[in-house]
Amino acid sequence: MRPRIMALPLLCAAVSSAANTAKPIRYPSPDDMALSADGSRLYVVCGGTDELVAIDRRTKTIAGRVTVGRLPRGVTVSPDGSRIYVANSWSDTVSEIDATSLRLLRNLPAGFEPTGVALDGRGEFLYAANRIGGNISVIDLHSATEARRLVAGRGTSWLTVSADGARVYATHIYPNPGKFRSPPESEITQIDTASRTVVSRLPLHNVAGVFHVAISTDGRLGIAAQMRPKNLIPLAHVEHGWAFGNSLAVFGEDIGGIVQLPLDAIEDYFSLPFGVALAPDQSKAYVSASGSNEVAILDLRRLVAAAKSRDAASLANDLSAAARYVIRRVPVGRNPRSLVLTPDGATLYVANRLDDSIAVLDTARGEVTATIPLGAPAELTAERRGERLFYSSNYAFGNQFGCANCHLDATIDGLSWDLEPDGFGVDIVDNRSLEDIGDTAPYKWNGGNPDLQTECGPRTERFFFRSQGFRGDDLEDLVSFIKSIPLRPNRFRLPDGQLTPAQERGQAIFERTIRKDGTPIPGELQCLVCHSGPYHTSQVLADVGTGKPTDRSPQIDIPHLTNVVYSAPYLHDGSARTLEEIWTVFNPNDKHGVTNDLTKDELNDLIEYLKTL
Amino acid sequence: MKRISVFALLLAASGLFAEDLPRFRWENFTTAQGLPDNRVYSVAVDGDRVWAGTDNGLALYDHGKWKVFTTADGLAHRAVLSLALDKQTHDLWIGTMGGMSRYSAGRFDTFTQLNSGLANDVVYGLAVQGDFLWVATAAGASRLNTRTGEWSLYNERNTPMYEIWTYGVSAAPDKVYYAVWGGGVLEYDVKTERWKDYNDPDGETEIVLYKDQGLIHEITTSVSYVNGILWAATYFGASRYDGRNWRNFLDKDSGLPSNFLNQVKSIDGTRTWFSTDKGLAYFDGQCWATWRPALDTHAPEMLVRDAQGAVSRVPVDTAPAHHYIFGVDFQGGDVWVATAKGLSHGIRLDTKGTSK
């Protein structure tokens, strides 16, 4: 097990170094929020400091904090208000907290990367959206066990329960698997809480990246924030039009189906819509733009009218449509995420994730009247400054998008893109993971960028943003942030670090030097030669036979394999939908490693090992 | 005389009189009613809904109407050989001639030997066991851990499976059984994670030298494991195994209408249904019944064989769509039957022949 042996001295060095350095600076980074049952408190999940913060709404001060699991992302409150539930995305648990004492009561088991949480109307079953699992854990709160897991969309993240508790709605941030270069397809998964089963999936065509969803109090109208990426045409259209359709999915009985409506306006884009809230009297809707740092106030009746209009089906790509229903766009803090509206509809809370604060928006006046700080350190590190740049859409032409539009929550978007302005369908590229890539140069699938400064500076300016780019200190800050993006926990390794028998057999295949018939495998066709080192890349280019006639060169940068299991699709252009297809479909001549002498079970073993990297 | 009366009382108490055998009114569905094909290989009941796997697509019977799903909807292949319902999630697993699909509330996800760890695209049998899906394929057994996505393959390299043509699978919390076409029965012990095979002690012959000393034949097509009782269907009779003793059933000495069995499905280990090429058969532990269109006249027919072996004919007005039966599933007291010429719904009647 070579990689782990090599990693040990590195780990020791890191521990030794850490002992001599100060504690890393952590920022609260508020994300999801919920009101207490009596409305007196606002509960805020702070993913950066692994805590839940309770805010006294009257005094606008912090009333308490409780440490939860790693990287908490979602929060909900029991119907009786006695319990708070927090999804710990990196601990794969949900913390149950006493709402009065803010004491952690127990941690409940969930799936891989629980992100959003919701309770049924009786407070008996808890639903947790598992982002990596692409499913929803149904947790029995009486027995504290996971009763079942429901299939949901890829990257399942956010849940909302209807006011009567009868339905849970789930969204997902990565598109469901589809054919290569086909329009992305997503869904809103609807769960019946009585039977605890999925009862329908509302199809979202041409959509990848669906965020918060809100349901009207009468249950007849739902609105979800979403993106319509235009990844099938060259990104040259950034300066000609529109790279992402920042939009809403509007659905329910009031609509009679599902309609997509834009939030963008001409040269006034509403980048990376995230949070959604509906006024109790259904007069207004509120949507946060986590890239352009605004909250849009929408006239809900006009929005519904647009959704029911004769031309509704054509409005999704109409940059003039938003003027029909967007009343105002209110500037808020950086990277606004969750929105919470008070029951009287008078106050909207906005989680300014990268300002570590909560904006208090007076809905009657339509402006921010106060900001509640969450106790962020005074010092702003280079990484934090870079993170703000990463999420900002201020650099792209027309402020259309930022890095985070494609690298959702600093990961991937599950899409392949046509980045180059050199013609349709040339050099299609898969969106690669950014986890722990600091030492994996060169960058870009053709290896054309020797360092991240080149990748994120002039090349980003030219190929992505078509406007200004990151330069000087900004560029260094951005690179610092990207280098600081950590590896998510790998769920496929055993807790004790050992390998399962299947993984061990797979490791032997990964490291083999001879074919099954005893003949030697040339070095360049051995897995471990190209995928060597701590990141499982030899950091050079190779022709592994996967080049397409539309690629300018068959030479491909050998990708790092750390957490490769999370980053489908695969190969440089995303043509392999699964790890299996890399070899069952795209390696007919053994140019991408010798695999054609393997039986199906041996290939399965190899894949089980790759999942642990 | 007194002894006979006590015996009769015991039989009556256990419902073992021939007159206690179920009666049905048969309602048949074909392409005329909306099925995509009359050749129905598989059937699965989900509450009030019924799924039918046909030679030309998947069909769902819901609120009196059929809805058809094809490859255009995402189905892996037109020929649907096997179905298994996850009773927790109500997701449907679908085995086809070209891979396996999962239908979940309107969405199809497909697993093939190219895009997943599935051993082979010809999927004859499926069984859900908690978080695991067990699959019988033409190239061995596969197990999918639906929580982790891990596939485990079982074949001649890691089990006593000397034939890899697995045809049927039945899974319970403690054990999993595979019907291996030409290879007998394989047993997987969940606790020990070990495999064991059961074969015909008479070898690969059609001669039954020692009738109750083991599996009746190597060419097994289906298994059913309920309450610790294993039933195996073969092309040469049926076998029952309680963990200690085998009991075999042939058409010549039981109520089986034929030794050619496509499926066996037990309700509780005792009450068991048999899908044969000459009709649908039921065994309640003592007595037998067979339903079919008569082989000669095609008139509706119900044959009964009582505990003493006496065969009688019960007058009936309806029969399943065809005598060639592929499989059954249950809906309360009703039975749904996949046949070579349509899908049949056996609507349970009381013993007087009226609807319940």
GROMACS .gro file of N, CA and C in nm, chain A residues 452-557:
model
  318
  452LEU      N    1  -0.136   2.735  -1.040
  452LEU     CA    2  -0.272   2.785  -1.020
  452LEU      C    3  -0.284   2.934  -1.053
  453GLN      N    4  -0.172   3.005  -1.040
  453GLN     CA    5  -0.176   3.147  -1.076
  453GLN      C    6  -0.210   3.163  -1.224
  454THR      N    7  -0.153   3.078  -1.306
  454THR     CA    8  -0.183   3.085  -1.448
  454THR      C    9  -0.327   3.041  -1.475
  455GLU      N   10  -0.364   2.932  -1.409
  455GLU     CA   11  -0.499   2.878  -1.428
  455GLU      C   12  -0.606   2.981  -1.387
  456CYS      N   13  -0.583   3.045  -1.273
  456CYS     CA   14  -0.688   3.131  -1.217
  456CYS      C   15  -0.673   3.277  -1.259
  457GLY      N   16  -0.561   3.311  -1.319
  457GLY     CA   17  -0.539   3.450  -1.357
  457GLY      C   18  -0.576   3.476  -1.501
  458PRO      N   19  -0.476   3.495  -1.586
  458PRO     CA   20  -0.505   3.534  -1.724
  458PRO      C   21  -0.590   3.434  -1.800
  459ARG      N   22  -0.571   3.305  -1.773
  459ARG     CA   23  -0.649   3.204  -1.847
  459ARG      C   24  -0.797   3.211  -1.810
  460THR      N   25  -0.823   3.229  -1.682
  460THR     CA   26  -0.963   3.242  -1.638
  460THR      C   27  -1.024   3.367  -1.698
  461GLU      N   28  -0.942   3.472  -1.699
  461GLU     CA   29  -0.990   3.599  -1.755
  461GLU      C   30  -1.030   3.581  -1.901
  462ARG      N   31  -0.945   3.510  -1.973
  462ARG     CA   32  -0.969   3.498  -2.118
  462ARG      C   33  -1.076   3.396  -2.151
  463PHE      N   34  -1.064   3.279  -2.088
  463PHE     CA   35  -1.151   3.169  -2.131
  463PHE      C   36  -1.285   3.164  -2.058
  464PHE      N   37  -1.287   3.218  -1.938
  464PHE     CA   38  -1.413   3.209  -1.862
  464PHE      C   39  -1.483   3.344  -1.853
  465PHE      N   40  -1.416   3.438  -1.788
  465PHE     CA   41  -1.486   3.559  -1.749
  465PHE      C   42  -1.507   3.659  -1.863
  466ARG      N   43  -1.417   3.658  -1.963
  466ARG     CA   44  -1.426   3.749  -2.078
  466ARG      C   45  -1.438   3.895  -2.033
  467SER      N   46  -1.376   3.924  -1.922
  467SER     CA   47  -1.381   4.059  -1.870
  467SER      C   48  -1.254   4.079  -1.788
  468GLN      N   49  -1.267   4.139  -1.674
  468GLN     CA   50  -1.149   4.150  -1.589
  468GLN      C   51  -1.123   4.016  -1.521
  469GLY      N   52  -1.003   3.995  -1.475
  469GLY     CA   53  -0.970   3.871  -1.407
  469GLY      C   54  -0.908   3.900  -1.272
  470PHE      N   55  -0.857   3.796  -1.212
  470PHE     CA   56  -0.791   3.811  -1.082
  470PHE      C   57  -0.645   3.844  -1.106
  471ARG      N   58  -0.598   3.948  -1.041
  471ARG     CA   59  -0.459   3.990  -1.058
  471ARG      C   60  -0.398   4.025  -0.924
  472GLY      N   61  -0.266   4.030  -0.924
  472GLY     CA   62  -0.192   4.079  -0.808
  472GLY      C   63  -0.232   4.006  -0.680
  473ASP      N   64  -0.259   4.085  -0.577
  473ASP     CA   65  -0.292   4.026  -0.448
  473ASP      C   66  -0.420   3.943  -0.454
  474ASP      N   67  -0.516   3.990  -0.533
  474ASP     CA   68  -0.640   3.913  -0.546
  474ASP      C   69  -0.610   3.772  -0.596
  475LEU      N   70  -0.527   3.764  -0.696
  475LEU     CA   71  -0.494   3.633  -0.754
  475LEU      C   72  -0.426   3.544  -0.650
  476GLU      N   73  -0.332   3.603  -0.577
  476GLU     CA   74  -0.263   3.523  -0.474
  476GLU      C   75  -0.362   3.476  -0.367
  477ASP      N   76  -0.453   3.565  -0.332
  477ASP     CA   77  -0.554   3.527  -0.231
  477ASP      C   78  -0.641   3.412  -0.283
  478LEU      N   79  -0.683   3.425  -0.407
  478LEU     CA   80  -0.768   3.321  -0.465
  478LEU      C   81  -0.695   3.186  -0.467
  479VAL      N   82  -0.570   3.191  -0.509
  479VAL     CA   83  -0.491   3.067  -0.513
  479VAL      C   84  -0.474   3.011  -0.372
  480SER      N   85  -0.455   3.099  -0.276
  480SER     CA   86  -0.443   3.052  -0.137
  480SER      C   87  -0.569   2.978  -0.095
  481PHE      N   88  -0.683   3.034  -0.133
  481PHE     CA   89  -0.808   2.966  -0.095
  481PHE      C   90  -0.819   2.831  -0.164
  482ILE      N   91  -0.791   2.830  -0.293
  482ILE     CA   92  -0.806   2.703  -0.366
  482ILE      C   93  -0.713   2.596  -0.308
  483LYS      N   94  -0.594   2.640  -0.273
  483LYS     CA   95  -0.501   2.543  -0.214
  483LYS      C   96  -0.548   2.496  -0.076
  484SER      N   97  -0.633   2.574  -0.014
  484SER     CA   98  -0.678   2.536   0.121
  484SER      C   99  -0.803   2.449   0.118
  485ILE      N  100  -0.860   2.427   0.000
  485ILE     CA  101  -0.982   2.345  -0.006
  485ILE      C  102  -0.944   2.202   0.033
  486PRO      N  103  -1.000   2.154   0.140
  486PRO     CA  104  -0.956   2.023   0.190
  486PRO      C  105  -1.026   1.907   0.120
  487LEU      N  106  -0.974   1.791   0.143
  487LEU     CA  107  -1.040   1.668   0.098
  487LEU      C  108  -1.158   1.642   0.188
  488ARG      N  109  -1.270   1.609   0.128
  488ARG     CA  110  -1.382   1.565   0.210
  488ARG      C  111  -1.349   1.426   0.268
  489PRO      N  112  -1.410   1.391   0.379
  489PRO     CA  113  -1.384   1.257   0.433
  489PRO      C  114  -1.421   1.150   0.330
  490ASN      N  115  -1.336   1.050   0.322
  490ASN     CA  116  -1.363   0.940   0.230
  490ASN      C  117  -1.445   0.835   0.303
  491ARG      N  118  -1.563   0.809   0.254
  491ARG     CA  119  -1.655   0.717   0.323
  491ARG      C  120  -1.628   0.570   0.291
  492PHE      N  121  -1.536   0.544   0.204
  492PHE     CA  122  -1.516   0.407   0.159
  492PHE      C  123  -1.397   0.338   0.228
  493ARG      N  124  -1.325   0.416   0.307
  493ARG     CA  125  -1.218   0.355   0.386
  493ARG      C  126  -1.276   0.309   0.519
  494LEU      N  127  -1.228   0.195   0.566
  494LEU     CA  128  -1.272   0.148   0.696
  494LEU      C  129  -1.219   0.242   0.803
  495PRO      N  130  -1.289   0.254   0.915
  495PRO     CA  131  -1.247   0.348   1.019
  495PRO      C  132  -1.104   0.323   1.069
  496ASP      N  133  -1.062   0.198   1.069
  496ASP     CA  134  -0.927   0.169   1.120
  496ASP      C  135  -0.820   0.182   1.012
  497GLY      N  136  -0.858   0.228   0.895
  497GLY     CA  137  -0.759   0.248   0.788
  497GLY      C  138  -0.728   0.123   0.709
  498GLN      N  139  -0.779   0.011   0.753
  498GLN     CA  140  -0.754  -0.113   0.679
  498GLN      C  141  -0.842  -0.118   0.554
  499LEU      N  142  -0.807  -0.210   0.468
  499LEU     CA  143  -0.886  -0.228   0.346
  499LEU      C  144  -0.974  -0.352   0.360
  500THR      N  145  -1.089  -0.349   0.296
  500THR     CA  146  -1.172  -0.469   0.291
  500THR      C  147  -1.103  -0.570   0.200
  501PRO      N  148  -1.144  -0.695   0.206
  501PRO     CA  149  -1.082  -0.794   0.114
  501PRO      C  150  -1.093  -0.752  -0.032
  502ALA      N  151  -1.208  -0.699  -0.072
  502ALA     CA  152  -1.223  -0.656  -0.212
  502ALA      C  153  -1.128  -0.540  -0.243
  503GLN      N  154  -1.115  -0.447  -0.151
  503GLN     CA  155  -1.024  -0.333  -0.173
  503GLN      C  156  -0.879  -0.381  -0.178
  504GLU      N  157  -0.846  -0.478  -0.095
  504GLU     CA  158  -0.709  -0.533  -0.098
  504GLU      C  159  -0.679  -0.598  -0.232
  505ARG      N  160  -0.776  -0.674  -0.281
  505ARG     CA  161  -0.756  -0.737  -0.413
  505ARG      C  162  -0.743  -0.629  -0.520
  506GLY      N  163  -0.823  -0.525  -0.507
  506GLY     CA  164  -0.814  -0.416  -0.603
  506GLY      C  165  -0.681  -0.344  -0.597
  507GLN      N  166  -0.628  -0.329  -0.478
  507GLN     CA  167  -0.498  -0.264  -0.463
  507GLN      C  168  -0.390  -0.346  -0.534
  508ALA      N  169  -0.400  -0.477  -0.520
  508ALA     CA  170  -0.302  -0.563  -0.587
  508ALA      C  171  -0.309  -0.546  -0.738
  509ILE      N  172  -0.428  -0.530  -0.791
  509ILE     CA  173  -0.443  -0.506  -0.935
  509ILE      C  174  -0.385  -0.369  -0.971
  510PHE      N  175  -0.415  -0.270  -0.889
  510PHE     CA  176  -0.366  -0.134  -0.914
  510PHE      C  177  -0.213  -0.131  -0.917
  511GLU      N  178  -0.152  -0.215  -0.836
  511GLU     CA  179  -0.006  -0.212  -0.823
  511GLU      C  180   0.064  -0.321  -0.903
  512ARG      N  181  -0.008  -0.398  -0.980
  512ARG     CA  182   0.054  -0.512  -1.047
  512ARG      C  183   0.147  -0.466  -1.159
  513THR      N  184   0.244  -0.546  -1.187
  513THR     CA  185   0.342  -0.516  -1.292
  513THR      C  186   0.342  -0.622  -1.403
  514ILE      N  187   0.267  -0.728  -1.379
  514ILE     CA  188   0.259  -0.833  -1.482
  514ILE      C  189   0.112  -0.865  -1.510
  515ARG      N  190   0.088  -0.906  -1.634
  515ARG     CA  191  -0.046  -0.949  -1.671
  515ARG      C  192  -0.078  -1.082  -1.605
  516LYS      N  193  -0.201  -1.122  -1.619
  516LYS     CA  194  -0.239  -1.250  -1.560
  516LYS      C  195  -0.172  -1.367  -1.631
  517ASP      N  196  -0.131  -1.344  -1.756
  517ASP     CA  197  -0.060  -1.452  -1.826
  517ASP      C  198   0.089  -1.452  -1.797
  518GLY      N  199   0.131  -1.366  -1.707
  518GLY     CA  200   0.270  -1.366  -1.664
  518GLY      C  201   0.360  -1.272  -1.741
  519THR      N  202   0.312  -1.214  -1.847
  519THR     CA  203   0.395  -1.120  -1.925
  519THR      C  204   0.399  -0.984  -1.856
  520PRO      N  205   0.512  -0.915  -1.870
  520PRO     CA  206   0.524  -0.787  -1.800
  520PRO      C  207   0.433  -0.679  -1.861
  521ILE      N  208   0.386  -0.591  -1.777
  521ILE     CA  209   0.310  -0.476  -1.824
  521ILE      C  210   0.407  -0.359  -1.837
  522PRO      N  211   0.415  -0.299  -1.955
  522PRO     CA  212   0.505  -0.183  -1.971
  522PRO      C  213   0.472  -0.077  -1.867
  523GLY      N  214   0.576  -0.007  -1.825
  523GLY     CA  215   0.559   0.091  -1.718
  523GLY      C  216   0.446   0.189  -1.742
  524GLU      N  217   0.438   0.239  -1.865
  524GLU     CA  218   0.336   0.342  -1.890
  524GLU      C  219   0.195   0.287  -1.888
  525LEU      N  220   0.182   0.154  -1.880
  525LEU     CA  221   0.049   0.094  -1.874
  525LEU      C  222   0.018   0.037  -1.736
  526GLN      N  223   0.107   0.064  -1.641
  526GLN     CA  224   0.079   0.021  -1.503
  526GLN      C  225   0.006   0.136  -1.431
  527CYS      N  226  -0.098   0.102  -1.359
  527CYS     CA  227  -0.177   0.206  -1.289
  527CYS      C  228  -0.086   0.291  -1.202
  528LEU      N  229  -0.002   0.223  -1.125
  528LEU     CA  230   0.074   0.292  -1.022
  528LEU      C  231   0.186   0.380  -1.078
  529VAL      N  232   0.220   0.361  -1.202
  529VAL     CA  233   0.325   0.446  -1.259
  529VAL      C  234   0.270   0.585  -1.290
  530CYS      N  235   0.160   0.588  -1.361
  530CYS     CA  236   0.100   0.718  -1.393
  530CYS      C  237   0.027   0.778  -1.273
  531HIS      N  238  -0.043   0.692  -1.199
  531HIS     CA  239  -0.117   0.743  -1.082
  531HIS      C  240  -0.034   0.715  -0.957
  532SER      N  241   0.079   0.784  -0.949
  532SER     CA  242   0.172   0.761  -0.838
  532SER      C  243   0.171   0.880  -0.743
  533GLY      N  244   0.238   0.863  -0.632
  533GLY     CA  245   0.253   0.973  -0.538
  533GLY      C  246   0.132   0.993  -0.450
  534PRO      N  247   0.141   1.089  -0.360
  534PRO     CA  248   0.032   1.107  -0.263
  534PRO      C  249  -0.100   1.148  -0.325
  535TYR      N  250  -0.096   1.206  -0.444
  535TYR     CA  251  -0.221   1.246  -0.509
  535TYR      C  252  -0.258   1.151  -0.623
  536HIS      N  253  -0.180   1.048  -0.638
  536HIS     CA  254  -0.205   0.947  -0.740
  536HIS      C  255  -0.201   1.006  -0.881
  537THR      N  256  -0.104   1.092  -0.902
  537THR     CA  257  -0.076   1.143  -1.036
  537THR      C  258   0.073   1.165  -1.049
  538SER      N  259   0.126   1.127  -1.164
  538SER     CA  260   0.268   1.154  -1.189
  538SER      C  261   0.286   1.294  -1.247
  539GLN      N  262   0.177   1.365  -1.264
  539GLN     CA  263   0.177   1.507  -1.300
  539GLN      C  264   0.242   1.534  -1.436
  540VAL      N  265   0.221   1.440  -1.528
  540VAL     CA  266   0.266   1.459  -1.666
  540VAL      C  267   0.148   1.432  -1.759
  541LEU      N  268   0.172   1.450  -1.887
  541LEU     CA  269   0.068   1.421  -1.986
  541LEU      C  270   0.082   1.278  -2.038
  542ALA      N  271  -0.028   1.221  -2.080
  542ALA     CA  272  -0.024   1.087  -2.138
  542ALA      C  273  -0.138   1.073  -2.238
  543ASP      N  274  -0.113   0.991  -2.339
  543ASP     CA  275  -0.218   0.955  -2.434
  543ASP      C  276  -0.271   0.819  -2.392
  544VAL      N  277  -0.390   0.815  -2.337
  544VAL     CA  278  -0.446   0.688  -2.290
  544VAL      C  279  -0.558   0.641  -2.383
  545GLY      N  280  -0.557   0.692  -2.503
  545GLY     CA  281  -0.651   0.643  -2.603
  545GLY      C  282  -0.792   0.697  -2.589
  546THR      N  283  -0.809   0.797  -2.506
  546THR     CA  284  -0.944   0.850  -2.484
  546THR      C  285  -0.968   0.981  -2.560
  547GLY      N  286  -0.868   1.025  -2.633
  547GLY     CA  287  -0.885   1.148  -2.711
  547GLY      C  288  -0.991   1.131  -2.819
  548LYS      N  289  -1.060   1.238  -2.846
  548LYS     CA  290  -1.166   1.236  -2.947
  548LYS      C  291  -1.118   1.316  -3.068
  549PRO      N  292  -1.178   1.293  -3.184
  549PRO     CA  293  -1.139   1.372  -3.302
  549PRO      C  294  -1.155   1.522  -3.279
  550THR      N  295  -1.241   1.558  -3.187
  550THR     CA  296  -1.263   1.700  -3.159
  550THR      C  297  -1.163   1.757  -3.059
  551ASP      N  298  -1.077   1.672  -3.007
  551ASP     CA  299  -0.974   1.722  -2.915
  551ASP      C  300  -0.853   1.768  -2.996
  552ARG      N  301  -0.794   1.877  -2.953
  552ARG     CA  302  -0.678   1.926  -3.027
  552ARG      C  303  -0.556   1.837  -3.006
  553SER      N  304  -0.552   1.765  -2.896
  553SER     CA  305  -0.441   1.673  -2.871
  553SER      C  306  -0.492   1.556  -2.790
  554PRO      N  307  -0.440   1.437  -2.819
  554PRO     CA  308  -0.479   1.322  -2.736
  554PRO      C  309  -0.403   1.317  -2.604
  555GLN      N  310  -0.306   1.406  -2.589
  555GLN     CA  311  -0.228   1.408  -2.464
  555GLN      C  312  -0.313   1.472  -2.354
  556ILE      N  313  -0.330   1.397  -2.247
  556ILE     CA  314  -0.418   1.439  -2.138
  556ILE      C  315  -0.338   1.448  -2.010
  557ASP      N  316  -0.366   1.551  -1.932
  557ASP     CA  317  -0.305   1.561  -1.800
  557ASP      C  318  -0.353   1.444  -1.714
   0.00000   0.00000   0.00000
